[in-house]
PDB file of C-alpha atoms in Angstrom:
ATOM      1  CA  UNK O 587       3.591 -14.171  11.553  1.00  0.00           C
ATOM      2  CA  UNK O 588       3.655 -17.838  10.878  1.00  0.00           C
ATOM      3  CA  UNK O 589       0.953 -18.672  13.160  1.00  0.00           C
ATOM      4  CA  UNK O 590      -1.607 -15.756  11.755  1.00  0.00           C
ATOM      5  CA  UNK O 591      -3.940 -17.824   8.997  1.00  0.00           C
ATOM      6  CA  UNK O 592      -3.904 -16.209   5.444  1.00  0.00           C
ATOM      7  CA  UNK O 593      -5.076 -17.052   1.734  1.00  0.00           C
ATOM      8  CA  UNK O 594      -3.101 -18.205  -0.755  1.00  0.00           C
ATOM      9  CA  UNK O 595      -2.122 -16.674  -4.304  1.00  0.00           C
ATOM     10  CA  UNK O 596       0.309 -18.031  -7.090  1.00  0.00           C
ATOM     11  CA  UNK O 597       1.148 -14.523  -8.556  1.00  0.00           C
ATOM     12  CA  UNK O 598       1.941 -15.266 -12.533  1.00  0.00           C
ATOM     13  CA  UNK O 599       3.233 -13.691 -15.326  1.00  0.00           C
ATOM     14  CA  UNK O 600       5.303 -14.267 -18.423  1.00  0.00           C
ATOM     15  CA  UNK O 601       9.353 -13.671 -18.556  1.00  0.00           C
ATOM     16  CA  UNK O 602      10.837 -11.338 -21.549  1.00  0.00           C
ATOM     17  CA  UNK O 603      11.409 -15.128 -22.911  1.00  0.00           C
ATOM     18  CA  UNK O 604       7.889 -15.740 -23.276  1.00  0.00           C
ATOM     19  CA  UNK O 605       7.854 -18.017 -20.361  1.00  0.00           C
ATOM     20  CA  UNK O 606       5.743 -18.560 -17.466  1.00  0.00           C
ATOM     21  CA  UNK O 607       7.152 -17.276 -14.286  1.00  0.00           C
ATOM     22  CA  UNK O 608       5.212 -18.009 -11.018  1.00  0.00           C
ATOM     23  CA  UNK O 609       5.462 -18.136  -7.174  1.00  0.00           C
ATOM     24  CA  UNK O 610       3.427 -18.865  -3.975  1.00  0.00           C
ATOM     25  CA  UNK O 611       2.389 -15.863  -2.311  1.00  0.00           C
ATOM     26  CA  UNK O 612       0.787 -15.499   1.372  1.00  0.00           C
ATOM     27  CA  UNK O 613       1.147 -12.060   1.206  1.00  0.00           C
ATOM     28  CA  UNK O 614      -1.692 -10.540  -0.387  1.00  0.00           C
ATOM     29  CA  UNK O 615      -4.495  -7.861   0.196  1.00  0.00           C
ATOM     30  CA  UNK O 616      -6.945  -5.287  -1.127  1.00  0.00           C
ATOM     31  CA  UNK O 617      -5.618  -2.037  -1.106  1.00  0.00           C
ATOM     32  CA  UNK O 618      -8.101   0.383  -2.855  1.00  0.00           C
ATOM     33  CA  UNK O 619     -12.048  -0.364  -4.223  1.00  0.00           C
ATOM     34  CA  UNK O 620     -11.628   2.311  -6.816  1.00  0.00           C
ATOM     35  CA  UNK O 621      -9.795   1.813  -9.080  1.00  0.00           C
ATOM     36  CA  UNK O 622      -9.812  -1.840  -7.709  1.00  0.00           C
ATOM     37  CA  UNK O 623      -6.341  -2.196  -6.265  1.00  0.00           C
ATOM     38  CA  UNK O 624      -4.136  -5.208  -4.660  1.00  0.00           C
ATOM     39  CA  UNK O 625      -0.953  -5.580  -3.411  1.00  0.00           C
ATOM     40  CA  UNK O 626       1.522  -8.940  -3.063  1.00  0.00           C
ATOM     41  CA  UNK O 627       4.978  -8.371  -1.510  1.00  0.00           C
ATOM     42  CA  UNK O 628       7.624 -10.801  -3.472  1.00  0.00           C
ATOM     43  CA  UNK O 629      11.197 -11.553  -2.639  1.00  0.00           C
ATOM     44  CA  UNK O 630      13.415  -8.695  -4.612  1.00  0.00           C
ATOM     45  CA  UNK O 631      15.741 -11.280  -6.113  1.00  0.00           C
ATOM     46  CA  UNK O 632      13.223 -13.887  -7.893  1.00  0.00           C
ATOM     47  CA  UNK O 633      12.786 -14.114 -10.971  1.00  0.00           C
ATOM     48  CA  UNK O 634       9.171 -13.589 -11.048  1.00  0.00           C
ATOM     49  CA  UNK O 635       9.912 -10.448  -9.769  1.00  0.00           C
ATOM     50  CA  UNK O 636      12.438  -9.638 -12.591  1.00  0.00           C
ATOM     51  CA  UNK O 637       9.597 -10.902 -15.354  1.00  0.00           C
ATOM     52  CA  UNK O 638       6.667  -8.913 -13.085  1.00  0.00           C
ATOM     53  CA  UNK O 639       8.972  -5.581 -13.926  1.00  0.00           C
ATOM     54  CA  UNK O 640      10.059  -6.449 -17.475  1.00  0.00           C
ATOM     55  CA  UNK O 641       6.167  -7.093 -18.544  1.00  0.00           C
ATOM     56  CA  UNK O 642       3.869  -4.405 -16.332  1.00  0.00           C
ATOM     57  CA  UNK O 643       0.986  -6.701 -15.745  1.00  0.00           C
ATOM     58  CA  UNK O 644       0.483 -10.145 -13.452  1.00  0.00           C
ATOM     59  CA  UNK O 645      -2.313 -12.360 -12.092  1.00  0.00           C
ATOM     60  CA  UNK O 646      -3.310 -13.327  -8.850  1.00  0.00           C
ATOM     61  CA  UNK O 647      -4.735 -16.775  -8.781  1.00  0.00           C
ATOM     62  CA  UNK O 648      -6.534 -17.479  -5.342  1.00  0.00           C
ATOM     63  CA  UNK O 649      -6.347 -21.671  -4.662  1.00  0.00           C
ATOM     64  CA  UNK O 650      -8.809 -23.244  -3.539  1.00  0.00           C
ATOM     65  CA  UNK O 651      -8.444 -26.173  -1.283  1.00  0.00           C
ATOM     66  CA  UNK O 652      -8.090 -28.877  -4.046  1.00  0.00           C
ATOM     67  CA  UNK O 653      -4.474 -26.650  -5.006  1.00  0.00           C
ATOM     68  CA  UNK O 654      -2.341 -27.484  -2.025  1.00  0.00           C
ATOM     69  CA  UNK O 655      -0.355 -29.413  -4.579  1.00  0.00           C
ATOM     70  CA  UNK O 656       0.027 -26.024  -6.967  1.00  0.00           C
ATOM     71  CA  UNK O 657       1.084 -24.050  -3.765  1.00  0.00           C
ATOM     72  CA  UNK O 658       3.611 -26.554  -2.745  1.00  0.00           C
ATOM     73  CA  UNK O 659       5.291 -26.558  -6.410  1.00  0.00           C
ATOM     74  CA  UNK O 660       5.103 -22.846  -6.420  1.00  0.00           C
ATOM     75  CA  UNK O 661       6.499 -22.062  -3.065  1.00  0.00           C
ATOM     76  CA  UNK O 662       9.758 -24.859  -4.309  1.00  0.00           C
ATOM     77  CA  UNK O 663      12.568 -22.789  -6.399  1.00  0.00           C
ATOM     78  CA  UNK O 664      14.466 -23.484  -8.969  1.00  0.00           C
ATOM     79  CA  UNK O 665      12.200 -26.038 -11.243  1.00  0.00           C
ATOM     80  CA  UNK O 666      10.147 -25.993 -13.642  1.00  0.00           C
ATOM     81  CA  UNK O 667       6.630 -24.890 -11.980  1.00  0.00           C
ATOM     82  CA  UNK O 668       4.457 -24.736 -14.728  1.00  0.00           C
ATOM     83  CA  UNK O 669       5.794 -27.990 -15.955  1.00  0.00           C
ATOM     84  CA  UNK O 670       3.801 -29.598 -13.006  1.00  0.00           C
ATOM     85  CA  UNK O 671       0.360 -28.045 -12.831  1.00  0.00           C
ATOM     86  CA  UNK O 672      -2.410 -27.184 -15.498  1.00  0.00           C
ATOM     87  CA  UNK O 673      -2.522 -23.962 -17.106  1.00  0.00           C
ATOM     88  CA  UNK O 674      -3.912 -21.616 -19.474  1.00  0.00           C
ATOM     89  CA  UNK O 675      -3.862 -17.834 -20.880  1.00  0.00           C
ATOM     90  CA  UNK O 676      -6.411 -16.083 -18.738  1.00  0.00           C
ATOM     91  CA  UNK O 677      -9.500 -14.778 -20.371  1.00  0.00           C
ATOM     92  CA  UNK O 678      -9.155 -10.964 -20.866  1.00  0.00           C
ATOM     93  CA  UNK O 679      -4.976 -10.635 -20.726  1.00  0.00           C
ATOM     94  CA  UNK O 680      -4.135 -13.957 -21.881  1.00  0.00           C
ATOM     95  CA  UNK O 681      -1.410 -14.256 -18.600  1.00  0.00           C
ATOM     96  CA  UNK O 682      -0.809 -17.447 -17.039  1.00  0.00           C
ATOM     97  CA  UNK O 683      -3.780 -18.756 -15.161  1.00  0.00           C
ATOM     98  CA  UNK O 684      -4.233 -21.998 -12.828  1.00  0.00           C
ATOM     99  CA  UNK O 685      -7.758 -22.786 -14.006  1.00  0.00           C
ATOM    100  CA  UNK O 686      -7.653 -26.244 -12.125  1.00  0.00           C
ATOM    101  CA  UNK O 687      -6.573 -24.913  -8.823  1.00  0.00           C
ATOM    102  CA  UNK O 688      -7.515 -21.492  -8.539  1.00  0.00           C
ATOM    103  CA  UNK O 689     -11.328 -20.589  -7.945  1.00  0.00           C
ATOM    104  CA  UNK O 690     -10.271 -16.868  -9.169  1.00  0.00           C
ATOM    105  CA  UNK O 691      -8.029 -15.144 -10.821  1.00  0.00           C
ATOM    106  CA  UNK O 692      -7.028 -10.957 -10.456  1.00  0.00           C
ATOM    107  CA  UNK O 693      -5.228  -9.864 -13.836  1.00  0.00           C
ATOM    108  CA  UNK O 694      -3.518  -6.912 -12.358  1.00  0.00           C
ATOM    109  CA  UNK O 695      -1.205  -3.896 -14.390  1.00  0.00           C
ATOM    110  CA  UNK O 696       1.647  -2.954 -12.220  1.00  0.00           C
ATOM    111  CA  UNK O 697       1.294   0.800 -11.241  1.00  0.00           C
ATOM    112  CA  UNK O 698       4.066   1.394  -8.444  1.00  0.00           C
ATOM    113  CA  UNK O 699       6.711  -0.924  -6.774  1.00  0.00           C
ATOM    114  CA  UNK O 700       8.098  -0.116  -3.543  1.00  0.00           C
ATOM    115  CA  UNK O 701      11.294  -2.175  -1.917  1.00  0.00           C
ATOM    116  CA  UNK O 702      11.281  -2.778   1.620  1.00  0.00           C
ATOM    117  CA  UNK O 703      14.195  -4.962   2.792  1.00  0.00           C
ATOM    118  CA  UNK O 704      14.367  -8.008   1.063  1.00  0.00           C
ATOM    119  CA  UNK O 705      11.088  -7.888  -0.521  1.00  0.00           C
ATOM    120  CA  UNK O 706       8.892  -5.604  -2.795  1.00  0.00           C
ATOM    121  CA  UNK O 707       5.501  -4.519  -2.450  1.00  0.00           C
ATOM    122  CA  UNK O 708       3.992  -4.519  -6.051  1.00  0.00           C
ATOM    123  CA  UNK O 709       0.693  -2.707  -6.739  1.00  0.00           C
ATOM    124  CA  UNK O 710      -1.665  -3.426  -9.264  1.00  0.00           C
ATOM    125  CA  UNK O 711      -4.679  -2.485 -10.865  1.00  0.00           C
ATOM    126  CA  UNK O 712      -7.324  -5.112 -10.947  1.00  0.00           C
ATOM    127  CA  UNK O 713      -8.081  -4.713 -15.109  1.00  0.00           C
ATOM    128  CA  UNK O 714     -10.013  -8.214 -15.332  1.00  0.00           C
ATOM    129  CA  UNK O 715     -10.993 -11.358 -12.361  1.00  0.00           C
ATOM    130  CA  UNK O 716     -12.630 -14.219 -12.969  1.00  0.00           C
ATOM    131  CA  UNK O 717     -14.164 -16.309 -10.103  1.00  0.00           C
ATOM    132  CA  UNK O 718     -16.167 -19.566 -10.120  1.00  0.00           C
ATOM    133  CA  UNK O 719     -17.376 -21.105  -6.587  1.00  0.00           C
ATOM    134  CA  UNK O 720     -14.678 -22.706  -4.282  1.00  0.00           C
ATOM    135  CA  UNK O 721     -14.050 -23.108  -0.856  1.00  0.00           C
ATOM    136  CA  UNK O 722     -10.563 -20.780  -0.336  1.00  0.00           C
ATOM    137  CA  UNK O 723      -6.858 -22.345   0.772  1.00  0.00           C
ATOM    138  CA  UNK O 724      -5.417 -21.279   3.988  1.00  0.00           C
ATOM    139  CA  UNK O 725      -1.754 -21.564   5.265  1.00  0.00           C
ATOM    140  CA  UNK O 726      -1.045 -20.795   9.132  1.00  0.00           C
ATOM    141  CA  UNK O 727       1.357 -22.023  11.612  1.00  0.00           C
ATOM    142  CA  UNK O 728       3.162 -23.954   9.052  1.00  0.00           C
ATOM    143  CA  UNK O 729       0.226 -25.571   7.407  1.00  0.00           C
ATOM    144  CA  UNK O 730      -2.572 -25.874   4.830  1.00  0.00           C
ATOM    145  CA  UNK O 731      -6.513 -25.441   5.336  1.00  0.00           C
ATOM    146  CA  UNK O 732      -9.804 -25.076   3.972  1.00  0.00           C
ATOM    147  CA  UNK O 733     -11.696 -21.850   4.639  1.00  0.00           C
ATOM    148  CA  UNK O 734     -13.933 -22.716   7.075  1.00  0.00           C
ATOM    149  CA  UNK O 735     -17.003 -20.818   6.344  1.00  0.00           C
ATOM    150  CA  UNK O 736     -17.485 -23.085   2.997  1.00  0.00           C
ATOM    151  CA  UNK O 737     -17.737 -22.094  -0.503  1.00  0.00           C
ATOM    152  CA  UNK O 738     -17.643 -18.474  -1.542  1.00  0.00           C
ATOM    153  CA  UNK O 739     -20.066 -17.681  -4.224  1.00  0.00           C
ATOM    154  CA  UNK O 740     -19.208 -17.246  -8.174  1.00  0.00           C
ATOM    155  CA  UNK O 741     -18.995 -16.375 -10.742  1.00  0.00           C
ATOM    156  CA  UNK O 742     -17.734 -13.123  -9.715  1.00  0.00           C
ATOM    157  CA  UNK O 743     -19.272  -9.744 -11.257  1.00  0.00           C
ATOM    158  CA  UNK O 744     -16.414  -7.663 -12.225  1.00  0.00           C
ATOM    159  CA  UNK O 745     -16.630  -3.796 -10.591  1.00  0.00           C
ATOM    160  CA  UNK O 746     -17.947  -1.284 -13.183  1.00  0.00           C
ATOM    161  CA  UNK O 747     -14.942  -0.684 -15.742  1.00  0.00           C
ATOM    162  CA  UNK O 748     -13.221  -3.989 -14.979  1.00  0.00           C
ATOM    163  CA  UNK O 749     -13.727  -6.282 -17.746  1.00  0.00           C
ATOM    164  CA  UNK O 750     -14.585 -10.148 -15.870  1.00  0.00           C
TER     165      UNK O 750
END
């Protein structure tokens, strides 16, 4: 699967500590329009994982092609990630949010987890996004690239019932 192209997410939340937990995530899609749904499979030992059950809710950030440095420091465990990137509370559920390297952000409440081998498939209901213009990340075949097709437009209008 290495060599098949896909976005890339930093999934956030915050740890029972208060804390900022975050990884890289390739592993993203759209699973329902209504309610607005995504999934994000994460390795069943991290501690973002742990946090993700603890507090219910997590956000998707979506880099865009100026945040190869974010997904490089997010994909690297065992340091301290948020340490190394600019952040912020997100505007509707206040979870941790790349502003600087993300062109949008999902805040998502967790509604079922599902473990399949060494990884779990969380899915979430989309309760907030915020997107502003940016040209997407990609990682394939061991590497970073910008979406070809150019910017995607913004700022995003939330779905009916989902607060933007």
């Amino acid at each position: 699967m290495s060599a098949f192209p896909t976005g890339v997410a930093v999934v956030t939340t915050y740890g029972a500590d208060g804390l900022p937990r975050g990884l890289t995530c390739s592993s993203l899609s759209s699973v329902a329009a209504e309610p607005p749904t995504l999934s994000v499979c994460l390795t069943t030992r991290g501690e973002t994982l742990r946090a993700l059950r603890a507090s219910g809710v997590f956000a998707v950030n979506l880099l865009h092609d100026a945040g190869r440095r974010a997904a490089q420091v997010f994909a690297r465990p065992g340091q301290d990630r948020f340490g190394q990137v600019d952040w912020r509370p997100s505007p509707g559920a206040g979870l941790p949010w790349l502003a600087e390297d993300a062109f949008a952000v999902a805040e998502c409440r967790v509604s079922d987890l599902s473990e399949v081998s060494d990884h779990t498939v969380v899915i979430g209901e989309v309760t907030g996004v915020v997107q502003e213009p940016g040209v997407p990340l990609l990682y394939g075949a061991r590497g970073f690239a910008a979406w070809p097709g150019g910017t995607v437009p913004g700022p995003h209008v939330a779905p009916e019932g989902v607060a933007s």
